[in-house]
PDB file of C-alpha atoms in Angstrom:
ATOM      1  CA  UNK A 244      47.089  35.314  13.843  1.00 45.00           C
ATOM      2  CA  UNK A 245      44.062  33.206  13.876  1.00 45.00           C
ATOM      3  CA  UNK A 246      42.009  36.625  13.124  1.00 47.00           C
ATOM      4  CA  UNK A 247      43.661  38.457  10.641  1.00 44.00           C
ATOM      5  CA  UNK A 248      42.304  35.297   8.437  1.00 43.00           C
ATOM      6  CA  UNK A 249      38.573  34.919   9.963  1.00 45.00           C
ATOM      7  CA  UNK A 250      37.226  38.107   7.768  1.00 44.00           C
ATOM      8  CA  UNK A 251      38.884  36.759   4.487  1.00 44.00           C
ATOM      9  CA  UNK A 252      37.801  32.851   5.614  1.00 40.00           C
ATOM     10  CA  UNK A 253      34.115  33.792   6.121  1.00 39.00           C
ATOM     11  CA  UNK A 254      33.677  36.148   2.647  1.00 38.00           C
ATOM     12  CA  UNK A 255      35.423  33.446   1.016  1.00 37.00           C
ATOM     13  CA  UNK A 256      32.609  30.994   2.819  1.00 39.00           C
ATOM     14  CA  UNK A 257      29.684  33.093   2.149  1.00 38.00           C
ATOM     15  CA  UNK A 258      31.272  34.254  -2.031  1.00 39.00           C
ATOM     16  CA  UNK A 259      30.864  29.619  -1.947  1.00 40.00           C
ATOM     17  CA  UNK A 260      28.123  28.956  -0.233  1.00 42.00           C
ATOM     18  CA  UNK A 261      25.767  30.989  -2.632  1.00 43.00           C
ATOM     19  CA  UNK A 262      27.223  29.280  -5.598  1.00 45.00           C
ATOM     20  CA  UNK A 263      25.870  26.657  -4.617  1.00 47.00           C
ATOM     21  CA  UNK A 264      22.523  25.513  -6.791  1.00 50.00           C
ATOM     22  CA  UNK A 265      20.071  22.936  -5.311  1.00 53.00           C
ATOM     23  CA  UNK A 266      18.131  20.410  -8.190  1.00 63.00           C
ATOM     24  CA  UNK A 267      15.520  18.726  -6.451  1.00 77.00           C
ATOM     25  CA  UNK A 268      14.164  15.419  -8.865  1.00 88.00           C
ATOM     26  CA  UNK A 269      10.451  14.970  -9.202  1.00 95.00           C
ATOM     27  CA  UNK A 270       9.728  10.399  -9.860  1.00 96.00           C
ATOM     28  CA  UNK A 271       5.633   9.634 -11.306  1.00 96.00           C
ATOM     29  CA  UNK A 272       5.646   5.945 -11.557  1.00 93.00           C
ATOM     30  CA  UNK A 273       1.944   5.716 -11.994  1.00 92.00           C
ATOM     31  CA  UNK A 274       1.572   3.450  -9.662  1.00 88.00           C
ATOM     32  CA  UNK A 275      -1.960   4.209  -7.816  1.00 88.00           C
ATOM     33  CA  UNK A 276      -3.624   4.163 -11.205  1.00 90.00           C
ATOM     34  CA  UNK A 277      -5.987   1.931 -12.073  1.00 90.00           C
ATOM     35  CA  UNK A 278      -6.098  -0.481 -15.144  1.00 89.00           C
ATOM     36  CA  UNK A 279      -7.533  -0.211 -18.339  1.00 85.00           C
ATOM     37  CA  UNK A 280      -9.808   2.091 -17.833  1.00 89.00           C
ATOM     38  CA  UNK A 281      -9.068   4.998 -20.593  1.00 92.00           C
ATOM     39  CA  UNK A 282      -9.173   9.126 -19.306  1.00 93.00           C
ATOM     40  CA  UNK A 283      -9.323  11.642 -21.273  1.00 95.00           C
ATOM     41  CA  UNK A 284      -6.003  13.461 -18.720  1.00 95.00           C
ATOM     42  CA  UNK A 285      -4.380  12.077 -15.772  1.00 95.00           C
ATOM     43  CA  UNK A 286      -2.759  14.082 -13.559  1.00 96.00           C
ATOM     44  CA  UNK A 287      -0.914  14.017 -10.862  1.00 96.00           C
ATOM     45  CA  UNK A 288       1.897  16.111  -8.800  1.00 95.00           C
ATOM     46  CA  UNK A 289       0.869  19.101 -11.499  1.00 96.00           C
ATOM     47  CA  UNK A 290       2.019  17.329 -14.453  1.00 97.00           C
ATOM     48  CA  UNK A 291      -1.207  15.693 -17.046  1.00 98.00           C
ATOM     49  CA  UNK A 292      -1.020  13.373 -19.485  1.00 97.00           C
ATOM     50  CA  UNK A 293      -3.556  13.069 -22.583  1.00 96.00           C
ATOM     51  CA  UNK A 294      -2.526  13.589 -26.633  1.00 95.00           C
ATOM     52  CA  UNK A 295      -1.425  15.479 -27.972  1.00 95.00           C
ATOM     53  CA  UNK A 296      -3.635  16.225 -30.368  1.00 94.00           C
ATOM     54  CA  UNK A 297      -7.523  14.980 -30.970  1.00 92.00           C
ATOM     55  CA  UNK A 298      -8.776  11.786 -33.324  1.00 92.00           C
ATOM     56  CA  UNK A 299      -8.905  12.612 -36.949  1.00 90.00           C
ATOM     57  CA  UNK A 300     -10.030   9.146 -37.595  1.00 88.00           C
ATOM     58  CA  UNK A 301     -13.126   8.830 -35.562  1.00 86.00           C
ATOM     59  CA  UNK A 302     -15.449  11.969 -33.492  1.00 87.00           C
ATOM     60  CA  UNK A 303     -14.257   9.452 -29.526  1.00 86.00           C
ATOM     61  CA  UNK A 304     -12.580  12.090 -27.047  1.00 90.00           C
ATOM     62  CA  UNK A 305      -9.317  11.105 -27.053  1.00 90.00           C
ATOM     63  CA  UNK A 306      -8.095   9.206 -24.184  1.00 93.00           C
ATOM     64  CA  UNK A 307      -4.291   7.905 -22.592  1.00 93.00           C
ATOM     65  CA  UNK A 308      -5.004   4.520 -20.133  1.00 91.00           C
ATOM     66  CA  UNK A 309      -3.207   2.362 -18.488  1.00 92.00           C
ATOM     67  CA  UNK A 310      -1.848  -0.764 -19.148  1.00 88.00           C
ATOM     68  CA  UNK A 311       0.203  -3.614 -16.711  1.00 87.00           C
ATOM     69  CA  UNK A 312       3.755  -4.811 -18.522  1.00 87.00           C
ATOM     70  CA  UNK A 313       2.868  -7.994 -18.375  1.00 77.00           C
ATOM     71  CA  UNK A 314       5.245 -10.650 -16.125  1.00 75.00           C
ATOM     72  CA  UNK A 315       5.826  -7.718 -12.684  1.00 84.00           C
ATOM     73  CA  UNK A 316       3.131  -5.222 -10.699  1.00 80.00           C
ATOM     74  CA  UNK A 317       4.180  -2.421 -12.520  1.00 90.00           C
ATOM     75  CA  UNK A 318       2.429  -0.442 -15.011  1.00 92.00           C
ATOM     76  CA  UNK A 319       1.843   1.963 -18.334  1.00 92.00           C
ATOM     77  CA  UNK A 320       0.295   4.632 -19.268  1.00 92.00           C
ATOM     78  CA  UNK A 321      -0.296   4.848 -22.713  1.00 92.00           C
ATOM     79  CA  UNK A 322      -2.578   5.860 -26.032  1.00 91.00           C
ATOM     80  CA  UNK A 323      -5.609   4.314 -25.452  1.00 86.00           C
ATOM     81  CA  UNK A 324      -6.952   4.555 -29.554  1.00 86.00           C
ATOM     82  CA  UNK A 325      -6.041   1.351 -31.313  1.00 78.00           C
ATOM     83  CA  UNK A 326      -6.512   2.268 -34.425  1.00 84.00           C
ATOM     84  CA  UNK A 327      -4.771   6.008 -34.540  1.00 89.00           C
ATOM     85  CA  UNK A 328      -1.236   6.273 -33.648  1.00 90.00           C
ATOM     86  CA  UNK A 329      -1.366  10.040 -31.293  1.00 93.00           C
ATOM     87  CA  UNK A 330       1.882  10.506 -29.017  1.00 95.00           C
ATOM     88  CA  UNK A 331       0.772  11.502 -25.439  1.00 96.00           C
ATOM     89  CA  UNK A 332       1.813  15.434 -24.496  1.00 97.00           C
ATOM     90  CA  UNK A 333       3.355  15.168 -21.321  1.00 98.00           C
ATOM     91  CA  UNK A 334       2.490  19.065 -19.959  1.00 98.00           C
ATOM     92  CA  UNK A 335       4.555  20.301 -16.667  1.00 97.00           C
ATOM     93  CA  UNK A 336       3.209  22.381 -13.950  1.00 97.00           C
ATOM     94  CA  UNK A 337       7.018  25.194 -15.162  1.00 95.00           C
ATOM     95  CA  UNK A 338       9.326  24.705 -16.808  1.00 96.00           C
ATOM     96  CA  UNK A 339      11.777  21.134 -16.382  1.00 97.00           C
ATOM     97  CA  UNK A 340      15.355  21.423 -17.578  1.00 96.00           C
ATOM     98  CA  UNK A 341      16.122  17.244 -17.523  1.00 96.00           C
ATOM     99  CA  UNK A 342      13.024  14.670 -17.964  1.00 97.00           C
ATOM    100  CA  UNK A 343      14.032  10.759 -18.362  1.00 98.00           C
ATOM    101  CA  UNK A 344      11.793   8.099 -19.102  1.00 97.00           C
ATOM    102  CA  UNK A 345      11.677   4.731 -18.279  1.00 96.00           C
ATOM    103  CA  UNK A 346       8.957   2.872 -21.083  1.00 94.00           C
ATOM    104  CA  UNK A 347       8.759  -0.397 -22.938  1.00 90.00           C
ATOM    105  CA  UNK A 348       6.841  -1.237 -26.255  1.00 90.00           C
ATOM    106  CA  UNK A 349       5.438  -3.858 -28.566  1.00 88.00           C
ATOM    107  CA  UNK A 350       7.883  -4.788 -30.337  1.00 85.00           C
ATOM    108  CA  UNK A 351       7.444  -3.156 -33.972  1.00 84.00           C
ATOM    109  CA  UNK A 352       7.488   0.058 -32.001  1.00 90.00           C
ATOM    110  CA  UNK A 353      10.172   2.757 -32.612  1.00 93.00           C
ATOM    111  CA  UNK A 354       9.523   5.954 -29.478  1.00 95.00           C
ATOM    112  CA  UNK A 355      10.448   9.202 -29.879  1.00 96.00           C
ATOM    113  CA  UNK A 356      10.288  11.373 -27.026  1.00 97.00           C
ATOM    114  CA  UNK A 357       9.909  15.072 -28.154  1.00 97.00           C
ATOM    115  CA  UNK A 358      10.946  17.797 -25.422  1.00 98.00           C
ATOM    116  CA  UNK A 359       8.878  21.793 -27.045  1.00 98.00           C
ATOM    117  CA  UNK A 360       8.548  25.183 -24.770  1.00 97.00           C
ATOM    118  CA  UNK A 361       6.297  27.284 -24.031  1.00 97.00           C
ATOM    119  CA  UNK A 362       5.957  28.569 -28.046  1.00 97.00           C
ATOM    120  CA  UNK A 363       5.382  24.874 -29.168  1.00 97.00           C
ATOM    121  CA  UNK A 364       9.575  24.755 -30.132  1.00 98.00           C
ATOM    122  CA  UNK A 365      10.744  21.421 -30.881  1.00 98.00           C
ATOM    123  CA  UNK A 366      14.523  21.878 -28.933  1.00 98.00           C
ATOM    124  CA  UNK A 367      15.074  18.671 -28.088  1.00 97.00           C
ATOM    125  CA  UNK A 368      14.451  15.317 -28.627  1.00 97.00           C
ATOM    126  CA  UNK A 369      15.189  11.343 -28.348  1.00 97.00           C
ATOM    127  CA  UNK A 370      14.248   8.093 -30.042  1.00 96.00           C
ATOM    128  CA  UNK A 371      14.745   4.140 -30.624  1.00 95.00           C
ATOM    129  CA  UNK A 372      13.997   3.072 -33.622  1.00 94.00           C
ATOM    130  CA  UNK A 373      13.330  -0.191 -32.925  1.00 93.00           C
ATOM    131  CA  UNK A 374      11.785  -0.292 -29.171  1.00 93.00           C
ATOM    132  CA  UNK A 375      14.035  -3.275 -27.143  1.00 92.00           C
ATOM    133  CA  UNK A 376      12.203  -6.535 -27.437  1.00 88.00           C
ATOM    134  CA  UNK A 377      13.016  -9.997 -25.411  1.00 87.00           C
ATOM    135  CA  UNK A 378      14.709 -12.404 -26.941  1.00 88.00           C
ATOM    136  CA  UNK A 379      13.272 -15.573 -25.609  1.00 88.00           C
ATOM    137  CA  UNK A 380       9.465 -16.588 -25.044  1.00 84.00           C
ATOM    138  CA  UNK A 381       9.972 -16.539 -20.594  1.00 85.00           C
ATOM    139  CA  UNK A 382      11.267 -13.683 -20.454  1.00 86.00           C
ATOM    140  CA  UNK A 383       9.670  -9.984 -19.638  1.00 86.00           C
ATOM    141  CA  UNK A 384       8.889  -7.340 -22.294  1.00 87.00           C
ATOM    142  CA  UNK A 385      12.483  -5.845 -21.132  1.00 91.00           C
ATOM    143  CA  UNK A 386      12.068  -1.449 -20.393  1.00 92.00           C
ATOM    144  CA  UNK A 387      14.683   0.729 -21.586  1.00 95.00           C
ATOM    145  CA  UNK A 388      15.811   4.992 -20.454  1.00 97.00           C
ATOM    146  CA  UNK A 389      14.991   7.996 -22.707  1.00 97.00           C
ATOM    147  CA  UNK A 390      16.251  11.641 -21.579  1.00 97.00           C
ATOM    148  CA  UNK A 391      16.225  14.609 -22.657  1.00 97.00           C
ATOM    149  CA  UNK A 392      18.239  18.370 -21.140  1.00 96.00           C
ATOM    150  CA  UNK A 393      16.933  21.157 -22.523  1.00 96.00           C
ATOM    151  CA  UNK A 394      15.994  24.973 -21.265  1.00 93.00           C
ATOM    152  CA  UNK A 395      12.008  25.428 -20.516  1.00 95.00           C
ATOM    153  CA  UNK A 396      11.509  21.764 -21.541  1.00 97.00           C
ATOM    154  CA  UNK A 397       7.320  23.199 -20.925  1.00 98.00           C
ATOM    155  CA  UNK A 398       5.852  20.424 -22.098  1.00 98.00           C
ATOM    156  CA  UNK A 399       6.776  16.351 -23.969  1.00 98.00           C
ATOM    157  CA  UNK A 400       5.660  14.169 -26.720  1.00 97.00           C
ATOM    158  CA  UNK A 401       5.824   9.946 -26.671  1.00 96.00           C
ATOM    159  CA  UNK A 402       5.460   8.386 -29.673  1.00 94.00           C
ATOM    160  CA  UNK A 403       6.488   5.591 -31.675  1.00 89.00           C
ATOM    161  CA  UNK A 404       3.946   3.166 -32.132  1.00 85.00           C
ATOM    162  CA  UNK A 405       1.422   2.315 -35.328  1.00 83.00           C
ATOM    163  CA  UNK A 406      -1.550   1.868 -34.794  1.00 80.00           C
ATOM    164  CA  UNK A 407      -2.410  -1.354 -32.657  1.00 79.00           C
ATOM    165  CA  UNK A 408       1.212  -1.032 -31.321  1.00 84.00           C
ATOM    166  CA  UNK A 409       2.375   0.927 -28.107  1.00 89.00           C
ATOM    167  CA  UNK A 410       4.939   2.495 -26.070  1.00 93.00           C
ATOM    168  CA  UNK A 411       4.220   3.025 -22.201  1.00 92.00           C
ATOM    169  CA  UNK A 412       6.078   4.751 -19.991  1.00 96.00           C
ATOM    170  CA  UNK A 413       6.613   3.847 -16.793  1.00 95.00           C
ATOM    171  CA  UNK A 414       8.592   6.211 -14.720  1.00 96.00           C
ATOM    172  CA  UNK A 415       9.093  10.042 -15.255  1.00 97.00           C
ATOM    173  CA  UNK A 416      11.535  11.598 -13.360  1.00 97.00           C
ATOM    174  CA  UNK A 417      12.719  15.614 -13.675  1.00 97.00           C
ATOM    175  CA  UNK A 418      14.003  18.661 -12.037  1.00 96.00           C
ATOM    176  CA  UNK A 419      13.509  21.818 -12.686  1.00 92.00           C
ATOM    177  CA  UNK A 420      17.043  24.982 -13.003  1.00 87.00           C
ATOM    178  CA  UNK A 421      18.693  24.675 -10.334  1.00 76.00           C
ATOM    179  CA  UNK A 422      17.711  27.499  -8.123  1.00 67.00           C
ATOM    180  CA  UNK A 423      20.784  29.291  -5.889  1.00 62.00           C
ATOM    181  CA  UNK A 424      21.071  28.388  -2.420  1.00 59.00           C
ATOM    182  CA  UNK A 425      21.061  30.808   0.080  1.00 60.00           C
ATOM    183  CA  UNK A 426      23.333  30.801   2.963  1.00 59.00           C
ATOM    184  CA  UNK A 427      23.767  33.023   5.534  1.00 61.00           C
ATOM    185  CA  UNK A 428      27.756  33.127   7.503  1.00 64.00           C
ATOM    186  CA  UNK A 429      28.011  34.791  11.087  1.00 62.00           C
ATOM    187  CA  UNK A 430      31.320  35.193  12.393  1.00 64.00           C
ATOM    188  CA  UNK A 431      31.635  33.698  15.576  1.00 67.00           C
ATOM    189  CA  UNK A 432      31.979  36.320  18.397  1.00 70.00           C
ATOM    190  CA  UNK A 433      35.328  37.791  18.899  1.00 68.00           C
ATOM    191  CA  UNK A 434      35.809  35.723  22.550  1.00 66.00           C
TER     192      UNK A 434
END
């Protein structure tokens, strides 16, 4: 009687496994970066960090740099142009589907994450009118998370600070669209 159900069970298993999807989360935490050294762009795992556009108030090249989170050993990337608030652009090597950022910022800053497709269309955004601030001087500047999800995220813009302020990205987590899993299921030979 078991042999009668073996073929349908095998077909059901193959159909069920083929319907699974695999999504892998990727992480960049900037811990290998050098603090305080401005650079035109920085790349890790194929993801490129640079300014969204050239400065308009000077002829200097736009730069990003790494900044320490005071009170911890963590590092974050931000706009190195102190007199001009230019978004940091984060470009993925292929379109992402979900992106989560851990950030911190100066007390007067807002925070905005905008996701764009390859044609430059705004497809998702998340933000805060004001970044979280410490309640007592002895506390560390708080971290906070912002996430965006959409099909085909080609790049992000991260902004919100006024000149002289900053929004720093502490961690970037992202996943690409899930790919269907493939499996080969073989029926055991008959005894």
